[in-house]
PDB file of C-alpha atoms in Angstrom:
ATOM      1  CA  UNK A  42      33.010   3.978  14.122  1.00  0.00           C
ATOM      2  CA  UNK A  43      34.376   0.634  15.061  1.00  0.00           C
ATOM      3  CA  UNK A  44      35.715  -2.393  12.607  1.00  0.00           C
ATOM      4  CA  UNK A  45      32.710  -4.538  13.208  1.00  0.00           C
ATOM      5  CA  UNK A  46      30.674  -1.502  11.735  1.00  0.00           C
ATOM      6  CA  UNK A  47      33.037  -1.063   8.598  1.00  0.00           C
ATOM      7  CA  UNK A  48      31.030  -2.269   5.494  1.00  0.00           C
ATOM      8  CA  UNK A  49      31.611  -6.079   5.018  1.00  0.00           C
ATOM      9  CA  UNK A  50      32.544  -5.322   1.543  1.00  0.00           C
ATOM     10  CA  UNK A  51      35.249  -2.711   1.636  1.00  0.00           C
ATOM     11  CA  UNK A  52      37.717  -5.842   3.166  1.00  0.00           C
ATOM     12  CA  UNK A  53      37.797  -7.744   0.010  1.00  0.00           C
ATOM     13  CA  UNK A  54      39.457  -4.638  -1.683  1.00  0.00           C
ATOM     14  CA  UNK A  55      43.208  -4.325  -2.610  1.00  0.00           C
ATOM     15  CA  UNK A  56      45.451  -4.211  -0.698  1.00  0.00           C
ATOM     16  CA  UNK A  57      45.904  -0.506  -1.054  1.00  0.00           C
ATOM     17  CA  UNK A  58      43.224   0.479  -0.526  1.00  0.00           C
ATOM     18  CA  UNK A  59      42.977  -1.185   2.757  1.00  0.00           C
ATOM     19  CA  UNK A  60      45.861   0.627   3.705  1.00  0.00           C
ATOM     20  CA  UNK A  61      44.587   3.636   2.713  1.00  0.00           C
ATOM     21  CA  UNK A  62      41.024   3.250   4.580  1.00  0.00           C
ATOM     22  CA  UNK A  63      42.910   2.227   7.670  1.00  0.00           C
ATOM     23  CA  UNK A  64      45.333   5.513   7.726  1.00  0.00           C
ATOM     24  CA  UNK A  65      41.949   7.836   6.607  1.00  0.00           C
ATOM     25  CA  UNK A  66      40.611   6.864   9.763  1.00  0.00           C
ATOM     26  CA  UNK A  67      43.728   6.737  12.570  1.00  0.00           C
ATOM     27  CA  UNK A  68      44.134  10.586  10.825  1.00  0.00           C
ATOM     28  CA  UNK A  69      39.731  11.356  11.398  1.00  0.00           C
ATOM     29  CA  UNK A  70      39.072  12.437  15.064  1.00  0.00           C
ATOM     30  CA  UNK A  71      34.951  10.469  14.240  1.00  0.00           C
ATOM     31  CA  UNK A  72      36.878   7.605  13.693  1.00  0.00           C
ATOM     32  CA  UNK A  73      39.787   7.721  15.658  1.00  0.00           C
ATOM     33  CA  UNK A  74      39.828   4.714  18.629  1.00  0.00           C
ATOM     34  CA  UNK A  75      40.250   4.896  21.872  1.00  0.00           C
ATOM     35  CA  UNK A  76      43.391   4.298  22.619  1.00  0.00           C
ATOM     36  CA  UNK A  77      45.263   0.976  24.484  1.00  0.00           C
ATOM     37  CA  UNK A  78      41.764  -1.054  22.962  1.00  0.00           C
ATOM     38  CA  UNK A  79      42.673  -4.049  20.788  1.00  0.00           C
ATOM     39  CA  UNK A  80      41.328  -2.854  17.556  1.00  0.00           C
ATOM     40  CA  UNK A  81      43.454   0.418  18.595  1.00  0.00           C
ATOM     41  CA  UNK A  82      46.531  -1.203  19.294  1.00  0.00           C
ATOM     42  CA  UNK A  83      46.281  -3.587  15.679  1.00  0.00           C
ATOM     43  CA  UNK A  84      45.572  -0.406  13.847  1.00  0.00           C
ATOM     44  CA  UNK A  85      48.411   1.204  14.574  1.00  0.00           C
ATOM     45  CA  UNK A  86      50.992  -2.132  14.369  1.00  0.00           C
ATOM     46  CA  UNK A  87      48.743  -2.459  10.602  1.00  0.00           C
ATOM     47  CA  UNK A  88      49.596   1.464   9.823  1.00  0.00           C
ATOM     48  CA  UNK A  89      53.402   1.000  11.508  1.00  0.00           C
ATOM     49  CA  UNK A  90      53.654  -2.167   9.108  1.00  0.00           C
ATOM     50  CA  UNK A  91      52.543   0.035   6.119  1.00  0.00           C
ATOM     51  CA  UNK A  92      55.200   2.799   6.117  1.00  0.00           C
ATOM     52  CA  UNK A  93      58.077   0.480   6.700  1.00  0.00           C
ATOM     53  CA  UNK A  94      57.337  -1.495   3.652  1.00  0.00           C
ATOM     54  CA  UNK A  95      57.145   2.108   2.077  1.00  0.00           C
ATOM     55  CA  UNK A  96      60.426   3.270   2.985  1.00  0.00           C
ATOM     56  CA  UNK A  97      62.254  -0.276   1.942  1.00  0.00           C
ATOM     57  CA  UNK A  98      60.119  -0.618  -1.337  1.00  0.00           C
ATOM     58  CA  UNK A  99      62.397   3.695  -1.694  1.00  0.00           C
ATOM     59  CA  UNK A 100      65.434   2.637  -0.582  1.00  0.00           C
ATOM     60  CA  UNK A 101      65.679  -0.346  -2.805  1.00  0.00           C
ATOM     61  CA  UNK A 102      64.072   1.721  -5.447  1.00  0.00           C
ATOM     62  CA  UNK A 103      67.036   4.340  -4.835  1.00  0.00           C
ATOM     63  CA  UNK A 104      69.917   1.642  -4.285  1.00  0.00           C
ATOM     64  CA  UNK A 105      69.077   0.415  -7.763  1.00  0.00           C
ATOM     65  CA  UNK A 106      68.803   3.650  -9.693  1.00  0.00           C
ATOM     66  CA  UNK A 107      72.491   3.686  -8.281  1.00  0.00           C
ATOM     67  CA  UNK A 108      73.495  -0.139  -9.464  1.00  0.00           C
ATOM     68  CA  UNK A 109      72.390   1.090 -12.762  1.00  0.00           C
ATOM     69  CA  UNK A 110      73.865   3.682 -13.656  1.00  0.00           C
ATOM     70  CA  UNK A 111      77.175   3.076 -12.209  1.00  0.00           C
ATOM     71  CA  UNK A 112      76.467  -0.208 -14.599  1.00  0.00           C
ATOM     72  CA  UNK A 113      76.217   2.287 -17.233  1.00  0.00           C
ATOM     73  CA  UNK A 114      79.021   4.313 -16.134  1.00  0.00           C
ATOM     74  CA  UNK A 115      81.288   0.857 -16.509  1.00  0.00           C
ATOM     75  CA  UNK A 116      80.389   0.340 -20.037  1.00  0.00           C
ATOM     76  CA  UNK A 117      80.812   3.117 -21.622  1.00  0.00           C
ATOM     77  CA  UNK A 118      84.353   2.973 -20.131  1.00  0.00           C
ATOM     78  CA  UNK A 119      84.615  -0.332 -21.661  1.00  0.00           C
ATOM     79  CA  UNK A 120      84.227   1.021 -25.233  1.00  0.00           C
ATOM     80  CA  UNK A 121      86.152   3.985 -24.265  1.00  0.00           C
ATOM     81  CA  UNK A 122      89.042   1.556 -23.715  1.00  0.00           C
ATOM     82  CA  UNK A 123      88.075  -0.806 -27.031  1.00  0.00           C
ATOM     83  CA  UNK A 124      88.104   2.806 -29.188  1.00  0.00           C
ATOM     84  CA  UNK A 125      91.377   3.810 -27.027  1.00  0.00           C
ATOM     85  CA  UNK A 126      93.145   0.437 -27.689  1.00  0.00           C
ATOM     86  CA  UNK A 127      91.951   0.772 -31.609  1.00  0.00           C
ATOM     87  CA  UNK A 128      93.519   4.419 -32.125  1.00  0.00           C
ATOM     88  CA  UNK A 129      96.725   3.907 -30.796  1.00  0.00           C
ATOM     89  CA  UNK A 130      97.396   0.972 -32.879  1.00  0.00           C
ATOM     90  CA  UNK A 131      96.766   3.515 -36.413  1.00  0.00           C
ATOM     91  CA  UNK A 132      99.174   6.216 -38.220  1.00  0.00           C
ATOM     92  CA  UNK A 133      98.502   9.271 -38.940  1.00  0.00           C
ATOM     93  CA  UNK A 134      97.987   8.572 -41.906  1.00  0.00           C
ATOM     94  CA  UNK A 135      95.697   5.345 -41.381  1.00  0.00           C
ATOM     95  CA  UNK A 136      93.823   7.477 -38.667  1.00  0.00           C
ATOM     96  CA  UNK A 137      92.123   9.476 -41.327  1.00  0.00           C
ATOM     97  CA  UNK A 138      91.394   6.698 -44.558  1.00  0.00           C
ATOM     98  CA  UNK A 139      88.817   6.175 -45.668  1.00  0.00           C
ATOM     99  CA  UNK A 140      88.439   2.049 -45.839  1.00  0.00           C
ATOM    100  CA  UNK A 141      86.593   2.687 -49.602  1.00  0.00           C
ATOM    101  CA  UNK A 142      83.988   5.201 -51.453  1.00  0.00           C
ATOM    102  CA  UNK A 143      81.318   5.828 -48.581  1.00  0.00           C
ATOM    103  CA  UNK A 144      83.462   4.769 -46.575  1.00  0.00           C
ATOM    104  CA  UNK A 145      84.366   7.191 -42.867  1.00  0.00           C
ATOM    105  CA  UNK A 146      87.383   7.347 -41.577  1.00  0.00           C
ATOM    106  CA  UNK A 147      87.725   6.944 -37.978  1.00  0.00           C
ATOM    107  CA  UNK A 148      89.257  10.266 -38.299  1.00  0.00           C
ATOM    108  CA  UNK A 149      85.201  11.280 -38.909  1.00  0.00           C
ATOM    109  CA  UNK A 150      83.817   8.943 -36.741  1.00  0.00           C
ATOM    110  CA  UNK A 151      85.752  10.266 -33.729  1.00  0.00           C
ATOM    111  CA  UNK A 152      84.803  13.658 -34.830  1.00  0.00           C
ATOM    112  CA  UNK A 153      81.104  12.668 -35.678  1.00  0.00           C
ATOM    113  CA  UNK A 154      80.927  11.233 -31.956  1.00  0.00           C
ATOM    114  CA  UNK A 155      82.520  13.860 -30.018  1.00  0.00           C
ATOM    115  CA  UNK A 156      79.940  16.536 -31.979  1.00  0.00           C
ATOM    116  CA  UNK A 157      76.924  14.350 -31.042  1.00  0.00           C
ATOM    117  CA  UNK A 158      77.682  14.028 -27.210  1.00  0.00           C
ATOM    118  CA  UNK A 159      78.855  18.090 -26.881  1.00  0.00           C
ATOM    119  CA  UNK A 160      75.566  18.718 -28.530  1.00  0.00           C
ATOM    120  CA  UNK A 161      73.931  15.757 -26.159  1.00  0.00           C
ATOM    121  CA  UNK A 162      75.057  16.809 -22.659  1.00  0.00           C
ATOM    122  CA  UNK A 163      76.071  20.439 -22.513  1.00  0.00           C
ATOM    123  CA  UNK A 164      73.672  21.908 -20.351  1.00  0.00           C
ATOM    124  CA  UNK A 165      71.451  18.970 -21.007  1.00  0.00           C
ATOM    125  CA  UNK A 166      69.028  19.781 -18.283  1.00  0.00           C
ATOM    126  CA  UNK A 167      67.720  23.343 -19.170  1.00  0.00           C
ATOM    127  CA  UNK A 168      68.428  22.766 -23.580  1.00  0.00           C
ATOM    128  CA  UNK A 169      67.399  19.974 -25.867  1.00  0.00           C
ATOM    129  CA  UNK A 170      70.688  17.785 -27.010  1.00  0.00           C
ATOM    130  CA  UNK A 171      70.533  19.229 -30.992  1.00  0.00           C
ATOM    131  CA  UNK A 172      72.154  22.360 -30.387  1.00  0.00           C
ATOM    132  CA  UNK A 173      72.007  25.307 -32.073  1.00  0.00           C
ATOM    133  CA  UNK A 174      75.319  25.674 -33.582  1.00  0.00           C
ATOM    134  CA  UNK A 175      76.206  22.280 -34.292  1.00  0.00           C
ATOM    135  CA  UNK A 176      77.094  21.156 -37.664  1.00  0.00           C
ATOM    136  CA  UNK A 177      76.298  17.728 -37.419  1.00  0.00           C
ATOM    137  CA  UNK A 178      76.845  16.956 -41.726  1.00  0.00           C
ATOM    138  CA  UNK A 179      80.901  18.847 -41.056  1.00  0.00           C
ATOM    139  CA  UNK A 180      80.972  15.731 -38.761  1.00  0.00           C
ATOM    140  CA  UNK A 181      81.361  13.581 -41.642  1.00  0.00           C
ATOM    141  CA  UNK A 182      83.786  15.642 -43.495  1.00  0.00           C
ATOM    142  CA  UNK A 183      87.878  15.248 -43.476  1.00  0.00           C
ATOM    143  CA  UNK A 184      89.182  16.416 -40.396  1.00  0.00           C
ATOM    144  CA  UNK A 185      91.331  19.610 -41.418  1.00  0.00           C
ATOM    145  CA  UNK A 186      93.797  19.214 -37.780  1.00  0.00           C
ATOM    146  CA  UNK A 187      95.927  17.258 -36.480  1.00  0.00           C
ATOM    147  CA  UNK A 188      95.858  13.818 -34.135  1.00  0.00           C
ATOM    148  CA  UNK A 189      95.641  16.047 -31.119  1.00  0.00           C
ATOM    149  CA  UNK A 190      93.100  18.510 -31.912  1.00  0.00           C
ATOM    150  CA  UNK A 191      91.199  15.517 -32.894  1.00  0.00           C
ATOM    151  CA  UNK A 192      91.554  13.821 -30.189  1.00  0.00           C
ATOM    152  CA  UNK A 193      90.797  16.590 -27.949  1.00  0.00           C
ATOM    153  CA  UNK A 194      87.454  17.182 -29.632  1.00  0.00           C
ATOM    154  CA  UNK A 195      86.517  13.728 -29.429  1.00  0.00           C
ATOM    155  CA  UNK A 196      87.415  14.186 -25.163  1.00  0.00           C
ATOM    156  CA  UNK A 197      85.778  17.786 -24.991  1.00  0.00           C
ATOM    157  CA  UNK A 198      81.609  15.671 -26.212  1.00  0.00           C
ATOM    158  CA  UNK A 199      82.848  12.096 -24.128  1.00  0.00           C
ATOM    159  CA  UNK A 200      84.312  14.657 -20.741  1.00  0.00           C
ATOM    160  CA  UNK A 201      80.668  16.276 -21.361  1.00  0.00           C
ATOM    161  CA  UNK A 202      78.928  12.569 -21.292  1.00  0.00           C
ATOM    162  CA  UNK A 203      81.109  11.445 -18.144  1.00  0.00           C
ATOM    163  CA  UNK A 204      80.184  14.326 -16.110  1.00  0.00           C
ATOM    164  CA  UNK A 205      76.218  14.182 -17.024  1.00  0.00           C
ATOM    165  CA  UNK A 206      76.535  10.822 -15.457  1.00  0.00           C
ATOM    166  CA  UNK A 207      78.595  11.020 -12.675  1.00  0.00           C
ATOM    167  CA  UNK A 208      75.483  14.110 -12.328  1.00  0.00           C
ATOM    168  CA  UNK A 209      72.496  11.818 -11.716  1.00  0.00           C
ATOM    169  CA  UNK A 210      70.897  10.042  -9.203  1.00  0.00           C
ATOM    170  CA  UNK A 211      67.379   8.453  -8.201  1.00  0.00           C
ATOM    171  CA  UNK A 212      66.713  11.967  -7.439  1.00  0.00           C
ATOM    172  CA  UNK A 213      66.765  13.121 -10.964  1.00  0.00           C
ATOM    173  CA  UNK A 214      66.545   9.977 -13.530  1.00  0.00           C
ATOM    174  CA  UNK A 215      63.067  10.530 -14.414  1.00  0.00           C
ATOM    175  CA  UNK A 216      63.751  13.661 -15.348  1.00  0.00           C
ATOM    176  CA  UNK A 217      62.684  14.284 -18.374  1.00  0.00           C
ATOM    177  CA  UNK A 218      64.692  15.891 -21.163  1.00  0.00           C
ATOM    178  CA  UNK A 219      64.604  16.342 -25.239  1.00  0.00           C
ATOM    179  CA  UNK A 220      66.417  15.472 -28.123  1.00  0.00           C
ATOM    180  CA  UNK A 221      65.458  17.471 -31.039  1.00  0.00           C
ATOM    181  CA  UNK A 222      62.310  17.977 -29.384  1.00  0.00           C
ATOM    182  CA  UNK A 223      61.201  15.147 -28.441  1.00  0.00           C
ATOM    183  CA  UNK A 224      60.868  14.077 -24.303  1.00  0.00           C
ATOM    184  CA  UNK A 225      63.368  11.756 -22.947  1.00  0.00           C
ATOM    185  CA  UNK A 226      63.506  10.117 -19.910  1.00  0.00           C
ATOM    186  CA  UNK A 227      67.023  10.801 -19.077  1.00  0.00           C
ATOM    187  CA  UNK A 228      67.539   7.110 -18.674  1.00  0.00           C
ATOM    188  CA  UNK A 229      66.365   6.718 -21.981  1.00  0.00           C
ATOM    189  CA  UNK A 230      68.236   9.107 -23.313  1.00  0.00           C
ATOM    190  CA  UNK A 231      71.935   7.177 -21.571  1.00  0.00           C
ATOM    191  CA  UNK A 232      70.574   4.307 -23.656  1.00  0.00           C
ATOM    192  CA  UNK A 233      69.879   6.056 -26.836  1.00  0.00           C
ATOM    193  CA  UNK A 234      73.660   7.801 -26.267  1.00  0.00           C
ATOM    194  CA  UNK A 235      75.440   4.084 -24.998  1.00  0.00           C
ATOM    195  CA  UNK A 236      74.104   2.377 -28.307  1.00  0.00           C
ATOM    196  CA  UNK A 237      75.043   4.966 -29.889  1.00  0.00           C
ATOM    197  CA  UNK A 238      78.489   4.949 -28.858  1.00  0.00           C
ATOM    198  CA  UNK A 239      78.447   1.327 -29.506  1.00  0.00           C
ATOM    199  CA  UNK A 240      77.365   1.113 -32.877  1.00  0.00           C
ATOM    200  CA  UNK A 241      80.485   3.982 -34.164  1.00  0.00           C
ATOM    201  CA  UNK A 242      82.532   1.556 -32.116  1.00  0.00           C
ATOM    202  CA  UNK A 243      81.793  -1.243 -34.208  1.00  0.00           C
ATOM    203  CA  UNK A 244      82.218   0.756 -37.424  1.00  0.00           C
ATOM    204  CA  UNK A 245      85.392   2.096 -35.626  1.00  0.00           C
ATOM    205  CA  UNK A 246      87.299  -1.042 -35.105  1.00  0.00           C
ATOM    206  CA  UNK A 247      86.109  -2.340 -38.532  1.00  0.00           C
ATOM    207  CA  UNK A 248      87.496   0.317 -41.016  1.00  0.00           C
ATOM    208  CA  UNK A 249      90.278   0.296 -38.614  1.00  0.00           C
ATOM    209  CA  UNK A 250      90.998  -3.372 -39.587  1.00  0.00           C
ATOM    210  CA  UNK A 251      91.127  -2.680 -43.070  1.00  0.00           C
ATOM    211  CA  UNK A 252      93.419   0.660 -43.554  1.00  0.00           C
ATOM    212  CA  UNK A 253      96.019  -1.015 -40.704  1.00  0.00           C
ATOM    213  CA  UNK A 254      99.058  -2.704 -41.937  1.00  0.00           C
ATOM    214  CA  UNK A 255     100.755  -4.754 -39.599  1.00  0.00           C
ATOM    215  CA  UNK A 256      99.956  -7.595 -36.793  1.00  0.00           C
ATOM    216  CA  UNK A 257      96.716  -6.367 -35.079  1.00  0.00           C
ATOM    217  CA  UNK A 258      96.342  -6.656 -31.343  1.00  0.00           C
ATOM    218  CA  UNK A 259      93.240  -8.431 -30.085  1.00  0.00           C
ATOM    219  CA  UNK A 260      90.622  -6.155 -28.917  1.00  0.00           C
ATOM    220  CA  UNK A 261      88.195  -8.717 -27.375  1.00  0.00           C
ATOM    221  CA  UNK A 262      89.237 -12.414 -27.747  1.00  0.00           C
ATOM    222  CA  UNK A 263      91.570 -13.762 -30.190  1.00  0.00           C
ATOM    223  CA  UNK A 264      89.936 -16.411 -32.523  1.00  0.00           C
ATOM    224  CA  UNK A 265      91.679 -19.544 -30.614  1.00  0.00           C
ATOM    225  CA  UNK A 266      91.659 -18.383 -27.641  1.00  0.00           C
ATOM    226  CA  UNK A 267      87.977 -18.893 -26.785  1.00  0.00           C
ATOM    227  CA  UNK A 268      88.728 -22.325 -24.276  1.00  0.00           C
ATOM    228  CA  UNK A 269      91.958 -20.396 -22.671  1.00  0.00           C
ATOM    229  CA  UNK A 270      90.233 -17.170 -21.567  1.00  0.00           C
ATOM    230  CA  UNK A 271      86.980 -19.020 -20.328  1.00  0.00           C
ATOM    231  CA  UNK A 272      89.461 -21.311 -17.971  1.00  0.00           C
ATOM    232  CA  UNK A 273      91.598 -18.136 -16.103  1.00  0.00           C
ATOM    233  CA  UNK A 274      88.370 -15.444 -15.694  1.00  0.00           C
ATOM    234  CA  UNK A 275      85.847 -18.020 -15.512  1.00  0.00           C
ATOM    235  CA  UNK A 276      83.451 -16.105 -12.635  1.00  0.00           C
ATOM    236  CA  UNK A 277      85.665 -13.059 -12.667  1.00  0.00           C
ATOM    237  CA  UNK A 278      84.143  -9.714 -13.238  1.00  0.00           C
ATOM    238  CA  UNK A 279      87.015  -9.844 -16.282  1.00  0.00           C
ATOM    239  CA  UNK A 280      84.877 -12.266 -17.839  1.00  0.00           C
ATOM    240  CA  UNK A 281      82.382  -9.337 -18.758  1.00  0.00           C
ATOM    241  CA  UNK A 282      84.976  -6.938 -19.723  1.00  0.00           C
ATOM    242  CA  UNK A 283      87.321  -8.078 -23.071  1.00  0.00           C
ATOM    243  CA  UNK A 284      88.057  -4.925 -23.666  1.00  0.00           C
ATOM    244  CA  UNK A 285      91.199  -4.524 -21.669  1.00  0.00           C
ATOM    245  CA  UNK A 286      91.464  -7.974 -21.207  1.00  0.00           C
ATOM    246  CA  UNK A 287      94.906 -10.033 -22.316  1.00  0.00           C
ATOM    247  CA  UNK A 288      95.183 -13.471 -22.269  1.00  0.00           C
ATOM    248  CA  UNK A 289      98.944 -15.285 -22.178  1.00  0.00           C
ATOM    249  CA  UNK A 290      98.738 -16.154 -25.664  1.00  0.00           C
ATOM    250  CA  UNK A 291      97.609 -13.207 -27.079  1.00  0.00           C
ATOM    251  CA  UNK A 292      98.235 -13.758 -31.656  1.00  0.00           C
ATOM    252  CA  UNK A 293      98.333 -11.546 -33.841  1.00  0.00           C
ATOM    253  CA  UNK A 294      96.159 -10.614 -36.628  1.00  0.00           C
ATOM    254  CA  UNK A 295      97.534 -12.606 -40.093  1.00  0.00           C
TER     255      UNK A 295
END
C-alpha cells in the first residue's frame, strides 16, 4: 500500500483522523513502508511532529493546572489575612456581639466557616464533604467557649482546606468527589469553598464594623486614597492584594 493508492477522501478528514491513520499504518505490518523511501521518511516526520505536539500540550496542561492551584492558594491567603485583620480589631465582647436581631456575630460566622471547611476537606478524596458528625445548625448558635478555643476551631477547618490544596496537582485535580451526594470535580469543589469564604468574609467585616468602637483600620483602600494607592502600586502584584497593603496616609474610620 502506498500513499498514492490511499482513498482520496481520507485527506479531507480532520487532522486528528489523518494523524490517527498515519499512526495506524506505521504499526501495521501489511502497510509498513520500505525504510529509506521518501514516503517512509515523510511518514516518520509526521509522526514525530505529532508526538511532539502531544507532549507539548500535556506539559502546557500540567503547568496550567499548577498555576491555577497556586492562584487559588494565594487568593485564600488574601482572604484569610482579611479575616485575621478584622478579628484583631475586635474586643472579646464585640467578637460575640450580634449587630441586631437575625444577624450573626463574627464568632458565629467563624464557627460556621470552621465547621464547614473541616467537613468539606477532611478525607475529601474518600468521604462525602458533608460529614455525618457535623452539626450545621449548632454552628449558628452562640459560641460557649473563649476567644482562644473559637480561633483554634476555625484554624482546624482552615488547615484542612490548605492541606487539601497543597496535596493537589495536575494528576488528581480532575478527580470526582461528592458534597451532600452531589458529584463535583475537585476544581469545582475548591471554587465552591472559595466563593463560600468570600461571601462570609464580607459578612464578617460588615458585622465587625457594626459592633466595633473606636477608629477602624481599613482593610482595603481607605476612602480618598484611591489615587495615591494607584500611583504607588500600579503594575505591581500588590495592586491585587489590597487586603495586606498599606498606604502612607491610612485614615481611621470616622
